[in-house]
Amino acid sequence: MGASSDPTQDGSDEQQKRSEIYTYEAPWHIYAMNWSVRRDKKYRLAIASLLEQYPNRVEIVQLDDSNGEIRSDPSLSFEHPYPPTKAIFIPDKDCHRPDLLATSSDFLRVWHISESAVELKSLLNGNKNSEYCGPLTSFDWNEAEPRRIGTSSIDTTCTIWDIEKETVDTQLIAHDKEVYDIAWGGVGVFASVSADGSVRVFDLRDKEHSTIIYESSEPDTPLVRLGWNKQDPRYMATIIMDSAKVVVLDIRFPTLPVVELQRHQASVNAIAWAPHSSCHICTAGDDSQALIWDLSSMGQPVEGGLDPILAYTAGAEIEQLQWSSSQPDWVAIAFSTKLQILRV
Amino acid sequence: MATPPNSRLHTMLRASVQSVQWTYSLFWQLCPQQGILTWGDGYYNGAIKTRKTVQAMEVSTEEASLQRSEQLRELYESLSAEETINTQTRRPCAALSPEDLTESEWFYLLCVSFSFHLGIGLPGTAYARRQHLWLSGANEVDSKTFSRAILAKSAHIQTVVCIPVLEGVVELGTTDKIEEDLNFIQHIKSFFIDQQPPPPTAKPALSEHSTSNLTSSYPLVIVPVTAAATANNVLIQNDMNIVDKGEAIILNNNNNNTEAELLADPNSNSFIPSELMELDHQLEEFGVGSPGDGSNHLDSFPKEESMALCAAGLELLQLQRPPAPAHPPTENLAQGDTDTHYSQTVSSILKKNSSRWWPDSPSVNHPTDSFQSAFNKWKSDTDNHHHYFHETVADGTSQGLLKYILFNVPYLHANRLKGTGASSYETNHVMAERRRREKLNERFLILRSMVPFMMRMDKESILEDTIHYIKQLREKIESLEARERLRGKRRVREVEVSIIESEALLEVECVHRERLLLDVMTMLRELGVEVMMVQSWVKDDGVFVAEMRAKVKENGNGKKASVVEVKNALNQIIPHHEPYTLCSNDHF
């Protein structure tokens, strides 16, 4: 059992208070990280370790408004097999459902969070249905239908789970190669990106058909991350492997990028659409920068390329980025062993 | 009687100097590009020593002065020419030589070589200050005050006046010592102010003069040698020209009378009445002459002239100095201009910089959010980021953690599964799935190679092109089958023959075979039916059609063939139902 470390602050106290930056340093590299969505659990995040071994850890940390410190509750820290590739709190703002956290690695796991403990609620294993579930690269929780979680796997499939029945709802062979990310666009619509370099859109009402809305200009250049604009589902964004640009797509015009964001000085690692605005997106990358862009002029081509409106420089490559949907003024980033939450 | 003036400027100079009976008048022309005053034109109205003319008759005083001015100009130009000797030999016999000049004439002539920077010299200062300068006792002042003082002394020029006008300076000089008189200034100005409308006409000539003077300013060194030669010649000329001196005295008297006359009648500006009166006076004075006075002047003349010429030589040497101090002021002025220009440039740059920074200030001072954001505005880093932008990063550390999560972490599970002896069913499922994908991809490649003209490589295009190709093949099959059925159904065989006297009309329709038309015509000729015109074709379904017109003649038996005979013969030769039978051979 690893003991939680004391929180440390980056930079001077005066600067931190003035600039609304809060930092938590974990005892290991952080990769999977996300905000809580429930109204009664503000400034709560889950962070997961990235250790190349079977035992890894997940901690649920909380920002203390009174003193500006981010604390880890030992009772809400638990062991996790393999490094989680993604972590998401249940999208339940109104607290109608149990407090749940989902993680993906060899299997999809759903954890139940109570006041003083975290218990494994479900291990979504295809074996029960005599089907194999390949290792998962990512997943997305359907906000419109919280019973559904879609997972992406290296076995070229996307699987739609019913977490209440704990069964496979649908499994689709989505791509020709490994599927690296998945994102919901509506109740029954999701999209995925793959090592085959394509973005595909699926409709659960027509499972035999999918639409390719983008393919890398170079054949088989993998697409590694995907973000679907929840405020305006016409738009999504994707990251190309080893590329410093983010491609923004309009699903009404397949294969033609609406705009390409090219201001990062190194590869991009993460993207997040603003949860409260239809035309803002945040990107973060190996250049240690988090940039916020205003895409309200997407219709008109901008001379010389679009510039971001805001920029933040962290102390190392930014590996993870999440924009809080319950508190849209805040984004969280993870770099090295640090978690930082930033006011926009 | 009067000679028309060369230009209006010349007329103005002559009228003004004659109205006051001074020795000479000059116009210093402003050269705007260089900011200097140069000799523009002049009129000599003083004593004349030796008169040279090809005319036997006497000319009027005005004409003599006009010619003298021109001759002095010509003399200066000839002295300034590079090839002095050659030029002199070509000059007309009436041209002047240095020994023909009085001191005043020398002064007038040498003025042509002068030029003045603004603010320098009497004309330059007058122009710079925009007010007249009256120099009384010019022959006694220091050369710093009046650069031509030595020349003036030798020429007995005692009073010099410079009056600035629109495009230059008018200078008048006289051998009399006269104190400053404002009325005199106004009087002279009236000539040039009234004449301002015509200046455009005179400008071209003035420009020409200006250019010429610049060129002529160089050969000043030549003049001293000429002056020395002149000194020797003067002595000889004095002994031989006693009579000329007498005439000079008479001319001076005439000039004085003319001045009195103008004063008596100030309202008159007409030249004609003045000229007529001068002629009258000239006739009256002609008889009055004092040879004795001339003789007295002759005695004192050589000494003064000799000294004057030496002084003139010194002055000419000194003329080389004025150009030198002119350069430093010009350079200083240029440097001043450069400094001013640089200051203006710096100011404009600073203004641009300040205007650039100003719009940013309000936004910085008034952020949109009530809370301080953790993010900074992007613009402050725009330039830096542009320099280091690059689209693709391929180094080993690019997207390190992300690729680890996607490429390595999932396979941690595989190792563990193998280690723990995972279910062979699960492993086989993955392998089976992969084999299936590989087979599909392989078959897509085969399909692509089987379909001709396959352009695109994606699976959708392969399928689409294959569907299109199969449809084409099906259409071909249907077309071929339809053709076969059509062929089987048609068994056409028809022969029509009609003969009217010697004219025959034949129609044949049957299944086609090779050499059919030739066989038909050969057979008909044997029957005595000579074909004149044939029209035949083969339909798509293989049916042969022929229409022929022929002449029926007597055959070997002496009879004409009948319709029945011809018809039977044709029916025997054309094929029956089978298209490729050898029936024709039998008939042969």
PDB file of C-alpha atoms in Angstrom, chain B residues 102-104 106-107 110 150-156 227 231 301-316:
ATOM      1  CA  THR B 102      39.522 100.458 -70.967  1.00  0.00           C
ATOM      2  CA  GLU B 103      39.788  99.573 -67.277  1.00  0.00           C
ATOM      3  CA  SER B 104      36.042  99.814 -66.892  1.00  0.00           C
ATOM      4  CA  TRP B 106      38.033  95.019 -68.136  1.00  0.00           C
ATOM      5  CA  PHE B 107      36.047  95.153 -64.936  1.00  0.00           C
ATOM      6  CA  LEU B 110      35.896  89.937 -65.705  1.00  0.00           C
ATOM      7  CA  ILE B 150      40.945  95.325 -56.432  1.00  0.00           C
ATOM      8  CA  LEU B 151      39.341  95.098 -59.838  1.00  0.00           C
ATOM      9  CA  ALA B 152      37.068  98.001 -58.974  1.00  0.00           C
ATOM     10  CA  LYS B 153      40.019 100.110 -57.877  1.00  0.00           C
ATOM     11  CA  SER B 154      41.902  99.570 -61.088  1.00  0.00           C
ATOM     12  CA  ALA B 155      38.776 100.391 -63.063  1.00  0.00           C
ATOM     13  CA  HIS B 156      37.878 103.392 -60.900  1.00  0.00           C
ATOM     14  CA  ALA B 227      46.656  90.492 -69.312  1.00  0.00           C
ATOM     15  CA  ALA B 231      50.063  95.595 -70.979  1.00  0.00           C
ATOM     16  CA  PHE B 301      47.485 107.073 -68.995  1.00  0.00           C
ATOM     17  CA  PRO B 302      50.344 104.516 -69.359  1.00  0.00           C
ATOM     18  CA  LYS B 303      51.326 104.478 -65.693  1.00  0.00           C
ATOM     19  CA  GLU B 304      47.818 103.950 -64.353  1.00  0.00           C
ATOM     20  CA  GLU B 305      47.041 101.281 -66.887  1.00  0.00           C
ATOM     21  CA  SER B 306      50.233  99.384 -66.162  1.00  0.00           C
ATOM     22  CA  MET B 307      49.539  99.322 -62.422  1.00  0.00           C
ATOM     23  CA  ALA B 308      45.912  98.381 -62.980  1.00  0.00           C
ATOM     24  CA  LEU B 309      46.826  95.425 -65.125  1.00  0.00           C
ATOM     25  CA  CYS B 310      49.232  94.109 -62.486  1.00  0.00           C
ATOM     26  CA  ALA B 311      46.523  94.414 -59.862  1.00  0.00           C
ATOM     27  CA  ALA B 312      44.076  92.677 -62.148  1.00  0.00           C
ATOM     28  CA  GLY B 313      46.491  89.767 -62.450  1.00  0.00           C
ATOM     29  CA  LEU B 314      46.727  89.444 -58.699  1.00  0.00           C
ATOM     30  CA  GLU B 315      42.975  89.550 -58.404  1.00  0.00           C
ATOM     31  CA  LEU B 316      42.604  86.815 -60.971  1.00  0.00           C
TER      32      LEU B 316
END
